[in-house]
Amino acid sequence: MAEHASATEEAQRAAELRHEIEQHNVHYYVQDAPTISDADYDALMRELVKLETEHPELITPESPTQRVGAAPLAAFGSVQHAVPMLSLGNAFEAEDVQAFDRRVSDTLRGAGLLRLDQSPEYFCELKFDGLAISLRYEDGVLVQAATRGDGQTGEDVTANVRTIRVVPLRLKGAAPRVLEVRGEVLMNRADFERLNRTQAARGEKVFVNPRNAAAGSLRQLDPRITAQRPLRFFAYSWGEVHGLPGTQPGLFEEPTGNARQQSTLPHDSHGAMLNWLAELGLPVNTQYNKRVTGAEGLLAFYEQVGRERPGLPYDIDGVVYKVDSLAAQKVLGFVARAPRFAVAHKFPAEEATTRLLDIEVQVGRTGAITPVARLQPIFVGGVTVTNATLHNEDEIRRKDVRIGDTVIVRRAGDVIPEVVGPVLSQRPQDAREFIMPTRCPICDSAIERTEDEAIARCTGGLFCAAQRKQTLWHAAGRKALDIDGLGEKLVDQLVESGRVKSLADLYSLTAFELAALDRMGKKSAENLVAAIDKARTPTLGRLLFALGIRHVGETTARDVARHFGSIEAIMDADEDALCGAPDVGPVVAGSIRRFFAEPHNREIIELLKAQGVHAVAEAGPEGNALAGKTFVLTGTMPTWTRDEATRYILAAGGKVSGSVSKKTAYVVAGEEAGSKLTKAQELGVTVLDEDGLKALLGV
């Protein structure tokens, strides 16, 4: 009996976890309003995986654990659509929309469905720039997913679609025996940018735009790759529907070849049908869907969406108008491969061709070197474009873009124009390949590119004007020189006025001149000068971290400082000597060496010394019981911030890590500690609260 009760409890817990995880998926992927942290979400998923691993009989096809992706496919199979996936006719001008409204009005009046003094009611939606997909549910369970293909036959992408977290594997409530849902798979712009950064860092293909990324991700033969891609889905229509309890057939018909496929629908309007799909748990874009009346309502919706389009999280290329009444849709019917009751109103073209006049490079605030195309002015998507991004040197080579080419320009996300590629048939004989400069165009420092990165960078961090603000913000931070009162807006004023050109210039500021700046009073100016004076004697580790050397974090800076003892010794060390410091490998050693090989950076160090900046040697950890011990901090402590706790731990010779492993000595857990606490308990790592940490540190 006890075993039976335990099995029942485990099955109940597994069901609770599945429900909770799917609810969090909806909050995160559909509503963009997560209700728990990533750590807590991961903890729920790990608990479910553990339960299902120990009790395989608990695994269900709709379990969130089944979204990880199956083994690679040899090829995609074919799927015959029970109801064809038709295209829409297009409207480009207001006159096209008005003509569509007249045709609809005339037909419905002739059929007696519309009075002379009435205008048709339409349901308006966004036209997503993604990939059309059909999802087939049988008895509420997802059994098949297919691309549009040629409208009659598509590709079977079921294994890949199952990995998309927002797509329900089982519908809610009383689902029909068969429900075929139509919609769009897409990728948000922010997710697309993160994906491309990851792809570039791995030396893998970067995508041209979110639609390209979504299509490429969905058509991976290895579903495990698709599972790693941030795909989303919105439902906007339906195909075959059969066997819904409590409804009568005959409300709607769709063409299937030369025959007719009769459907069973629970509602008599398009908008109500979409609400029903949402009730079943399918993601529907309700925020921008709207009912309007007549051509004036259609055009007003188009103008509104056009204004708000740049702020949308995803790409759209137009809006869609559909007659709302399903009875009216049936009367209007179809022509060729498109319905008469719907039309897509497209936004102005986002791609155009022009001549690439030159390729120059821009220097970002972190030193990143970005090639920029200088273009013969071209009108694209409503604006005149003269410059466009080329991302990085590898992208230029991959696309085979050359100076003098005729190129295709696209307004990516309505904001940053980019060069899609060349028109090879129009390439002139004198087209020139781009050569990445070796010196920064701003400060003449060397440009370097490490083997593990796609981005080249200027090495003149302390000197380069393009990086000046970023350098000062970093140096003034709490983990570096800890200059209280030197905020972002004040740094902007000091740099833009030309008063501060390097880190050393901070130490010559006076209270009198600071008080004259915007939002700075006499007392604030005096406090800032005092904070700057205090920062004349930082520990060597803090000073090294403040310099902003690539790959040198707070802990590495402290370890290097303890190993060498002085800034001069670090500056003169070669890579072999630097690798002798704890946890310093070839990448970090090379970065430090290249930084101090730059004359400008060594000059800044000398200017800092001239301003009375003297780094204090780090206290060695010898004899300390915490020397070399690794701590992990999680949750919120009652009185200490994580930064404060970290400083005490480092001062005592310990180390602070972001992840728990067998090498972790202590996990310090505050309120709302998440998965790190769970893992510590699983590994048997000692767990402390704030008082326990203070007792251990002796403070």
Short mmCIF file of C-alpha atoms in Angstrom, two decimals, residues 14-460:
data_model
loop_
_atom_site.label_atom_id
_atom_site.label_comp_id
_atom_site.label_asym_id
_atom_site.label_seq_id
_atom_site.Cartn_x
_atom_site.Cartn_y
_atom_site.Cartn_z
CA ALA A 14 5.06 14.93 -12.25
CA ALA A 15 1.69 16.21 -13.49
CA GLU A 16 2.00 19.32 -11.30
CA LEU A 17 5.51 20.01 -12.62
CA ARG A 18 4.44 19.59 -16.24
CA HIS A 19 1.56 22.01 -15.75
CA GLU A 20 3.69 24.56 -13.88
CA ILE A 21 6.52 24.46 -16.43
CA GLU A 22 4.15 24.90 -19.37
CA GLN A 23 2.51 27.87 -17.60
CA HIS A 24 5.94 29.47 -17.17
CA ASN A 25 6.64 28.82 -20.87
CA VAL A 26 3.49 30.78 -21.75
CA HIS A 27 4.45 33.66 -19.44
CA TYR A 28 7.98 33.80 -20.88
CA TYR A 29 7.52 33.08 -24.58
CA VAL A 30 3.99 34.34 -25.29
CA GLN A 31 3.44 37.16 -22.82
CA ASP A 32 7.10 38.24 -22.46
CA ALA A 33 6.43 38.51 -18.71
CA PRO A 34 8.35 35.77 -16.85
CA THR A 35 7.12 35.06 -13.35
CA ILE A 36 10.17 33.18 -12.03
CA SER A 37 13.93 33.39 -12.51
CA ASP A 38 15.80 31.20 -15.01
CA ALA A 39 17.41 29.41 -12.06
CA ASP A 40 14.05 28.51 -10.53
CA TYR A 41 12.74 27.38 -13.93
CA ASP A 42 15.80 25.16 -14.36
CA ALA A 43 15.22 23.70 -10.89
CA LEU A 44 11.65 22.72 -11.83
CA MET A 45 12.84 21.14 -15.06
CA ARG A 46 15.58 19.20 -13.26
CA GLU A 47 13.07 17.85 -10.75
CA LEU A 48 10.81 16.65 -13.56
CA VAL A 49 13.71 15.08 -15.46
CA LYS A 50 14.78 13.26 -12.27
CA LEU A 51 11.25 11.95 -11.67
CA GLU A 52 10.86 10.74 -15.26
CA THR A 53 14.32 9.18 -15.30
CA GLU A 54 13.59 7.20 -12.14
CA HIS A 55 10.05 6.36 -13.30
CA PRO A 56 9.95 6.14 -17.15
CA GLU A 57 6.29 5.13 -16.97
CA LEU A 58 5.52 8.75 -15.96
CA ILE A 59 6.81 10.17 -19.27
CA THR A 60 4.06 11.52 -21.51
CA PRO A 61 4.35 12.75 -25.12
CA GLU A 62 3.41 16.30 -24.03
CA SER A 63 5.96 16.49 -21.20
CA PRO A 64 8.27 19.56 -21.42
CA THR A 65 11.21 17.15 -21.14
CA GLN A 66 10.33 15.81 -24.59
CA ARG A 67 11.16 19.14 -26.24
CA VAL A 68 14.93 18.56 -26.21
CA GLY A 69 15.00 17.12 -29.72
CA ALA A 70 15.28 13.60 -31.09
CA ALA A 71 18.06 12.03 -33.14
CA PRO A 72 19.02 13.67 -36.47
CA LEU A 73 16.81 12.94 -39.49
CA ALA A 74 18.11 11.68 -42.81
CA ALA A 75 15.64 13.95 -44.61
CA PHE A 76 12.22 15.55 -44.16
CA GLY A 77 9.20 13.52 -45.19
CA SER A 78 6.29 14.94 -47.19
CA VAL A 79 2.90 15.89 -45.76
CA GLN A 80 -0.24 16.27 -47.88
CA HIS A 81 -2.32 19.10 -46.44
CA ALA A 82 -5.91 17.97 -45.83
CA VAL A 83 -6.97 21.58 -46.46
CA PRO A 84 -4.63 23.55 -48.77
CA MET A 85 -2.50 26.31 -47.25
CA LEU A 86 -3.41 29.13 -49.60
CA SER A 87 -1.56 32.38 -50.23
CA LEU A 88 -3.12 35.84 -49.89
CA GLY A 89 -3.57 38.50 -52.49
CA ASN A 90 -1.54 41.67 -51.90
CA ALA A 91 -2.45 45.34 -51.57
CA PHE A 92 0.27 47.99 -51.75
CA GLU A 93 -1.61 51.29 -51.99
CA ALA A 94 -4.69 52.77 -50.30
CA GLU A 95 -6.51 52.42 -53.62
CA ASP A 96 -5.92 48.64 -53.56
CA VAL A 97 -7.53 48.43 -50.09
CA GLN A 98 -10.48 50.54 -51.16
CA ALA A 99 -10.99 48.33 -54.22
CA PHE A 100 -10.90 45.20 -52.00
CA ASP A 101 -13.54 46.74 -49.72
CA ARG A 102 -15.76 47.60 -52.71
CA ARG A 103 -15.57 44.04 -54.05
CA VAL A 104 -16.45 42.59 -50.66
CA SER A 105 -19.30 45.07 -50.14
CA ASP A 106 -20.80 44.49 -53.59
CA THR A 107 -20.72 40.68 -53.22
CA LEU A 108 -22.22 40.65 -49.73
CA ARG A 109 -24.96 43.12 -50.68
CA GLY A 110 -25.80 41.01 -53.70
CA ALA A 111 -26.08 37.98 -51.41
CA GLY A 112 -28.34 39.87 -49.01
CA LEU A 113 -25.79 39.76 -46.17
CA LEU A 114 -25.14 43.52 -46.11
CA ARG A 115 -27.51 46.49 -46.32
CA LEU A 116 -26.73 49.47 -48.54
CA ASP A 117 -26.08 51.66 -45.50
CA GLN A 118 -23.70 49.11 -43.93
CA SER A 119 -19.98 48.49 -44.35
CA PRO A 120 -18.35 45.08 -43.88
CA GLU A 121 -16.72 44.19 -40.58
CA TYR A 122 -13.12 43.06 -40.87
CA PHE A 123 -10.69 41.35 -38.54
CA CYS A 124 -7.18 42.88 -38.78
CA GLU A 125 -3.94 41.09 -37.87
CA LEU A 126 -0.20 41.56 -38.20
CA LYS A 127 1.56 39.86 -41.11
CA PHE A 128 4.51 38.17 -39.42
CA ASP A 129 7.76 37.87 -41.34
CA GLY A 130 8.43 34.23 -40.51
CA LEU A 131 7.66 30.75 -41.78
CA ALA A 132 4.10 29.44 -42.23
CA ILE A 133 3.43 26.20 -40.34
CA SER A 134 0.49 23.82 -39.96
CA LEU A 135 0.04 21.97 -36.64
CA ARG A 136 -2.20 18.91 -36.53
CA TYR A 137 -3.75 17.90 -33.21
CA GLU A 138 -5.68 14.65 -32.75
CA ASP A 139 -7.71 14.33 -29.56
CA GLY A 140 -5.82 17.36 -28.28
CA VAL A 141 -2.30 15.91 -28.81
CA LEU A 142 0.19 17.34 -31.33
CA VAL A 143 0.83 14.57 -33.87
CA GLN A 144 2.22 16.41 -36.87
CA ALA A 145 3.71 19.71 -38.03
CA ALA A 146 4.37 20.69 -41.63
CA THR A 147 5.64 23.65 -43.63
CA ARG A 148 3.43 25.33 -46.25
CA GLY A 149 5.49 23.97 -49.15
CA ASP A 150 3.59 24.52 -52.39
CA GLY A 151 0.30 24.83 -50.53
CA GLN A 152 -0.72 21.25 -51.29
CA THR A 153 2.31 19.40 -49.93
CA GLY A 154 4.75 20.50 -47.23
CA GLU A 155 7.70 19.11 -45.29
CA ASP A 156 7.23 17.12 -42.09
CA VAL A 157 8.98 19.13 -39.36
CA THR A 158 7.18 17.55 -36.40
CA ALA A 159 10.35 16.67 -34.46
CA ASN A 160 11.61 20.24 -34.75
CA VAL A 161 8.32 21.96 -33.90
CA ARG A 162 8.01 19.85 -30.75
CA THR A 163 11.12 21.64 -29.42
CA ILE A 164 9.44 25.08 -29.61
CA ARG A 165 8.41 25.72 -26.02
CA VAL A 166 5.48 27.96 -26.85
CA VAL A 167 3.79 25.29 -29.00
CA PRO A 168 1.50 23.22 -26.75
CA LEU A 169 2.08 19.47 -27.03
CA ARG A 170 -1.43 18.92 -25.61
CA LEU A 171 -4.36 21.32 -25.89
CA LYS A 172 -6.42 22.49 -22.94
CA GLY A 173 -10.07 21.61 -22.34
CA ALA A 174 -12.38 19.82 -24.76
CA ALA A 175 -10.38 19.66 -27.99
CA PRO A 176 -11.79 18.39 -31.30
CA ARG A 177 -10.95 14.94 -32.59
CA VAL A 178 -8.94 16.70 -35.33
CA LEU A 179 -7.75 20.30 -35.25
CA GLU A 180 -5.30 21.66 -37.80
CA VAL A 181 -3.90 25.02 -36.69
CA ARG A 182 -2.19 27.45 -39.08
CA GLY A 183 0.34 30.00 -37.90
CA GLU A 184 3.81 31.50 -38.17
CA VAL A 185 7.11 30.41 -36.65
CA LEU A 186 9.34 33.44 -36.07
CA MET A 187 12.22 34.77 -34.01
CA ASN A 188 12.22 37.98 -31.98
CA ARG A 189 14.81 40.59 -32.97
CA ALA A 190 16.60 40.51 -29.60
CA ASP A 191 16.78 36.70 -29.72
CA PHE A 192 18.08 36.91 -33.30
CA GLU A 193 20.86 39.30 -32.30
CA ARG A 194 21.89 37.06 -29.38
CA LEU A 195 21.88 34.02 -31.66
CA ASN A 196 24.10 35.74 -34.23
CA ARG A 197 26.54 36.83 -31.52
CA THR A 198 26.76 33.22 -30.34
CA GLN A 199 27.14 31.93 -33.89
CA ALA A 200 29.91 34.44 -34.62
CA ALA A 201 31.76 33.61 -31.39
CA ARG A 202 31.71 29.93 -32.38
CA GLY A 203 32.93 30.74 -35.88
CA GLU A 204 29.65 29.45 -37.32
CA LYS A 205 27.26 30.90 -39.90
CA VAL A 206 25.45 34.09 -38.91
CA PHE A 207 21.98 34.74 -40.29
CA VAL A 208 20.90 37.61 -42.52
CA ASN A 209 17.68 38.44 -40.67
CA PRO A 210 15.23 36.94 -38.15
CA ARG A 211 13.12 35.28 -40.86
CA ASN A 212 16.18 33.62 -42.34
CA ALA A 213 17.22 32.49 -38.84
CA ALA A 214 13.76 31.09 -38.05
CA ALA A 215 13.52 29.19 -41.35
CA GLY A 216 17.06 27.84 -41.03
CA SER A 217 16.45 26.77 -37.44
CA LEU A 218 13.18 25.01 -38.23
CA ARG A 219 14.65 23.12 -41.18
CA GLN A 220 17.57 21.60 -39.27
CA LEU A 221 17.84 17.86 -39.82
CA ASP A 222 19.05 17.60 -36.23
CA PRO A 223 16.14 18.62 -33.93
CA ARG A 224 18.60 19.07 -31.06
CA ILE A 225 19.94 22.13 -32.86
CA THR A 226 16.42 23.50 -33.31
CA ALA A 227 15.85 23.00 -29.57
CA GLN A 228 18.68 25.45 -28.85
CA ARG A 229 17.18 28.17 -31.07
CA PRO A 230 14.80 30.82 -29.61
CA LEU A 231 11.82 30.14 -31.89
CA ARG A 232 8.28 31.41 -31.24
CA PHE A 233 4.87 30.76 -32.79
CA PHE A 234 1.59 32.63 -33.32
CA ALA A 235 -1.61 30.96 -34.52
CA TYR A 236 -3.77 32.94 -36.97
CA SER A 237 -6.03 30.43 -38.77
CA TRP A 238 -7.10 26.80 -39.04
CA GLY A 239 -7.52 24.07 -41.61
CA GLU A 240 -9.25 20.76 -41.00
CA VAL A 241 -11.53 20.64 -37.93
CA HIS A 242 -13.58 17.56 -36.99
CA GLY A 243 -15.38 16.11 -34.01
CA LEU A 244 -15.88 19.04 -31.67
CA PRO A 245 -18.48 18.08 -29.02
CA GLY A 246 -21.68 20.11 -28.99
CA THR A 247 -21.36 21.82 -32.40
CA GLN A 248 -23.10 21.44 -35.72
CA PRO A 249 -21.21 21.02 -39.00
CA GLY A 250 -21.55 23.29 -41.96
CA LEU A 251 -20.49 26.69 -40.65
CA PHE A 252 -17.53 26.91 -42.95
CA GLU A 253 -16.02 25.25 -46.00
CA GLU A 254 -12.49 25.22 -47.45
CA PRO A 255 -11.47 23.93 -50.88
CA THR A 256 -9.59 20.62 -51.03
CA GLY A 257 -8.56 20.16 -54.63
CA ASN A 258 -11.77 19.97 -56.63
CA ALA A 259 -13.77 18.75 -53.64
CA ARG A 260 -14.96 20.51 -50.53
CA GLN A 261 -13.81 19.78 -46.99
CA GLN A 262 -16.59 20.43 -44.52
CA SER A 263 -15.45 21.66 -41.10
CA THR A 264 -17.03 21.69 -37.65
CA LEU A 265 -16.48 25.04 -35.98
CA PRO A 266 -17.61 26.35 -32.59
CA HIS A 267 -18.01 30.01 -33.60
CA ASP A 268 -19.28 32.09 -36.50
CA SER A 269 -16.59 34.77 -36.74
CA HIS A 270 -12.86 34.75 -37.41
CA GLY A 271 -12.09 36.74 -34.25
CA ALA A 272 -14.13 34.39 -32.07
CA MET A 273 -12.33 31.42 -33.59
CA LEU A 274 -8.95 32.90 -32.67
CA ASN A 275 -10.18 33.48 -29.12
CA TRP A 276 -11.19 29.81 -29.03
CA LEU A 277 -7.72 28.76 -30.20
CA ALA A 278 -6.24 30.88 -27.39
CA GLU A 279 -8.53 29.15 -24.87
CA LEU A 280 -7.12 25.83 -26.06
CA GLY A 281 -3.66 27.07 -25.08
CA LEU A 282 -2.39 28.14 -28.50
CA PRO A 283 -0.46 31.43 -28.67
CA VAL A 284 -2.48 34.12 -30.48
CA ASN A 285 -1.30 37.69 -30.97
CA THR A 286 -4.28 39.34 -29.27
CA GLN A 287 -2.43 42.61 -28.58
CA TYR A 288 -2.67 43.88 -32.15
CA ASN A 289 -5.68 41.97 -33.50
CA LYS A 290 -8.60 44.35 -34.04
CA ARG A 291 -12.10 44.49 -35.54
CA VAL A 292 -12.80 47.48 -37.79
CA THR A 293 -15.49 48.61 -40.20
CA GLY A 294 -15.02 49.51 -43.86
CA ALA A 295 -11.98 50.72 -45.81
CA GLU A 296 -11.45 53.67 -43.46
CA GLY A 297 -11.05 51.30 -40.53
CA LEU A 298 -8.62 49.14 -42.51
CA LEU A 299 -6.40 52.07 -43.48
CA ALA A 300 -6.45 53.49 -39.93
CA PHE A 301 -5.24 50.11 -38.62
CA TYR A 302 -2.48 50.07 -41.24
CA GLU A 303 -1.30 53.55 -40.26
CA GLN A 304 -1.35 52.73 -36.54
CA VAL A 305 0.69 49.56 -36.98
CA GLY A 306 3.08 51.39 -39.31
CA ARG A 307 3.79 53.94 -36.57
CA GLU A 308 4.29 51.28 -33.90
CA ARG A 309 6.18 48.85 -36.14
CA PRO A 310 9.73 49.94 -35.14
CA GLY A 311 8.97 49.17 -31.50
CA LEU A 312 7.63 45.65 -32.10
CA PRO A 313 9.83 42.84 -30.78
CA TYR A 314 9.55 40.94 -34.08
CA ASP A 315 9.60 41.72 -37.80
CA ILE A 316 6.39 42.17 -39.79
CA ASP A 317 6.08 43.01 -43.47
CA GLY A 318 2.47 44.15 -43.51
CA VAL A 319 -0.99 43.58 -42.05
CA VAL A 320 -3.76 41.18 -43.01
CA TYR A 321 -7.45 42.03 -43.43
CA LYS A 322 -10.08 39.26 -43.25
CA VAL A 323 -13.85 39.52 -43.43
CA ASP A 324 -14.84 38.63 -39.88
CA SER A 325 -18.09 36.73 -40.52
CA LEU A 326 -17.47 33.08 -41.48
CA ALA A 327 -20.81 32.98 -43.29
CA ALA A 328 -19.68 35.97 -45.36
CA GLN A 329 -16.33 34.28 -46.02
CA LYS A 330 -18.18 31.25 -47.39
CA VAL A 331 -20.17 33.45 -49.79
CA LEU A 332 -17.05 35.30 -50.97
CA GLY A 333 -15.20 32.05 -51.57
CA PHE A 334 -11.88 31.64 -53.37
CA VAL A 335 -10.24 32.55 -56.64
CA ALA A 336 -7.31 30.58 -58.05
CA ARG A 337 -4.95 30.08 -55.05
CA ALA A 338 -6.22 32.87 -52.79
CA PRO A 339 -9.36 33.66 -50.78
CA ARG A 340 -11.58 36.56 -51.87
CA PHE A 341 -12.35 37.42 -48.24
CA ALA A 342 -8.80 38.34 -47.21
CA VAL A 343 -5.88 40.46 -48.41
CA ALA A 344 -2.38 41.30 -47.19
CA HIS A 345 -1.56 45.03 -47.10
CA LYS A 346 2.23 45.16 -47.47
CA PHE A 347 4.55 47.81 -46.10
CA PRO A 348 6.99 49.52 -48.48
CA ALA A 349 9.80 47.28 -49.74
CA GLU A 350 12.60 46.78 -47.23
CA GLU A 351 15.16 45.71 -49.82
CA ALA A 352 16.68 47.63 -52.70
CA THR A 353 19.87 47.62 -54.75
CA THR A 354 22.53 50.32 -54.89
CA ARG A 355 26.27 50.76 -55.42
CA LEU A 356 28.79 50.12 -52.65
CA LEU A 357 31.13 53.13 -52.81
CA ASP A 358 33.54 52.18 -50.03
CA ILE A 359 33.97 50.19 -46.81
CA GLU A 360 35.17 52.03 -43.73
CA VAL A 361 35.45 50.91 -40.10
CA GLN A 362 33.84 52.32 -36.98
CA VAL A 363 35.16 51.89 -33.44
CA GLY A 364 32.62 50.98 -30.79
CA ARG A 365 32.67 51.88 -27.10
CA THR A 366 34.28 48.53 -26.26
CA GLY A 367 36.85 48.82 -29.04
CA ALA A 368 34.94 46.56 -31.45
CA ILE A 369 35.82 47.33 -35.08
CA THR A 370 32.76 47.21 -37.33
CA PRO A 371 33.01 47.51 -41.12
CA VAL A 372 30.46 49.98 -42.50
CA ALA A 373 29.33 50.17 -46.12
CA ARG A 374 29.23 53.66 -47.65
CA LEU A 375 26.45 53.52 -50.22
CA GLN A 376 25.14 55.51 -53.10
CA PRO A 377 21.97 56.95 -51.47
CA ILE A 378 18.95 54.67 -51.88
CA PHE A 379 15.35 54.89 -50.63
CA VAL A 380 14.56 51.68 -48.66
CA GLY A 381 11.49 51.02 -46.53
CA GLY A 382 10.54 54.68 -46.26
CA VAL A 383 13.96 56.25 -45.57
CA THR A 384 17.06 57.23 -47.54
CA VAL A 385 19.98 54.96 -46.66
CA THR A 386 23.62 55.97 -47.18
CA ASN A 387 25.36 53.63 -44.70
CA ALA A 388 24.82 49.98 -43.79
CA THR A 389 26.48 47.52 -41.45
CA LEU A 390 28.64 44.66 -42.70
CA HIS A 391 29.00 43.13 -39.18
CA ASN A 392 32.59 41.85 -39.33
CA GLU A 393 35.40 40.78 -41.63
CA ASP A 394 34.23 37.16 -41.84
CA GLU A 395 30.77 38.27 -42.98
CA ILE A 396 32.28 40.35 -45.77
CA ARG A 397 34.27 37.32 -46.94
CA ARG A 398 31.29 34.96 -46.59
CA LYS A 399 29.02 37.23 -48.61
CA ASP A 400 31.84 38.04 -51.06
CA VAL A 401 31.03 41.76 -50.94
CA ARG A 402 33.51 44.01 -52.76
CA ILE A 403 33.95 47.76 -53.10
CA GLY A 404 32.29 48.83 -56.34
CA ASP A 405 29.64 46.07 -56.27
CA THR A 406 25.96 46.59 -56.77
CA VAL A 407 24.56 45.28 -53.50
CA ILE A 408 21.20 44.39 -51.99
CA VAL A 409 20.43 46.58 -48.97
CA ARG A 410 17.89 45.60 -46.34
CA ARG A 411 16.51 47.56 -43.43
CA ALA A 412 16.97 44.95 -40.70
CA GLY A 413 14.40 45.47 -38.00
CA ASP A 414 13.45 48.86 -39.43
CA VAL A 415 16.45 50.42 -37.71
CA ILE A 416 19.90 49.25 -38.84
CA PRO A 417 20.31 48.86 -42.60
CA GLU A 418 22.54 45.98 -43.64
CA VAL A 419 24.09 44.68 -46.83
CA VAL A 420 22.50 41.33 -47.71
CA GLY A 421 24.93 40.51 -50.53
CA PRO A 422 26.22 41.47 -53.97
CA VAL A 423 24.47 41.22 -57.32
CA LEU A 424 27.22 39.14 -58.94
CA SER A 425 25.88 39.59 -62.46
CA GLN A 426 26.58 43.35 -62.13
CA ARG A 427 30.08 43.12 -60.59
CA PRO A 428 32.52 45.52 -62.31
CA GLN A 429 35.99 44.35 -63.29
CA ASP A 430 37.64 46.86 -60.95
CA ALA A 431 35.72 45.71 -57.82
CA ARG A 432 38.15 45.62 -54.85
CA GLU A 433 38.25 43.27 -51.87
CA PHE A 434 38.10 44.82 -48.41
CA ILE A 435 41.26 44.69 -46.29
CA MET A 436 40.84 45.10 -42.53
CA PRO A 437 43.10 47.94 -41.28
CA THR A 438 45.80 47.08 -38.75
CA ARG A 439 45.67 50.44 -36.93
CA CYS A 440 42.72 52.12 -35.21
CA PRO A 441 41.38 55.07 -37.27
CA ILE A 442 40.68 56.99 -34.03
CA CYS A 443 43.85 56.57 -31.94
CA ASP A 444 46.29 54.70 -34.23
CA SER A 445 46.59 51.84 -31.73
CA ALA A 446 46.98 48.33 -33.08
CA ILE A 447 43.86 46.41 -34.12
CA GLU A 448 43.86 42.80 -32.99
CA ARG A 449 41.63 39.80 -33.51
CA THR A 450 42.04 36.70 -31.38
CA GLU A 451 41.53 33.27 -32.89
CA ASP A 452 38.41 32.55 -30.87
CA GLU A 453 36.51 35.71 -31.89
CA ALA A 454 34.92 37.01 -35.05
CA ILE A 455 35.31 40.65 -33.97
CA ALA A 456 38.52 42.68 -34.30
CA ARG A 457 39.22 45.25 -31.57
CA CYS A 458 41.26 48.38 -30.99
CA THR A 459 43.88 47.79 -28.27
CA GLY A 460 44.06 51.43 -27.16
#
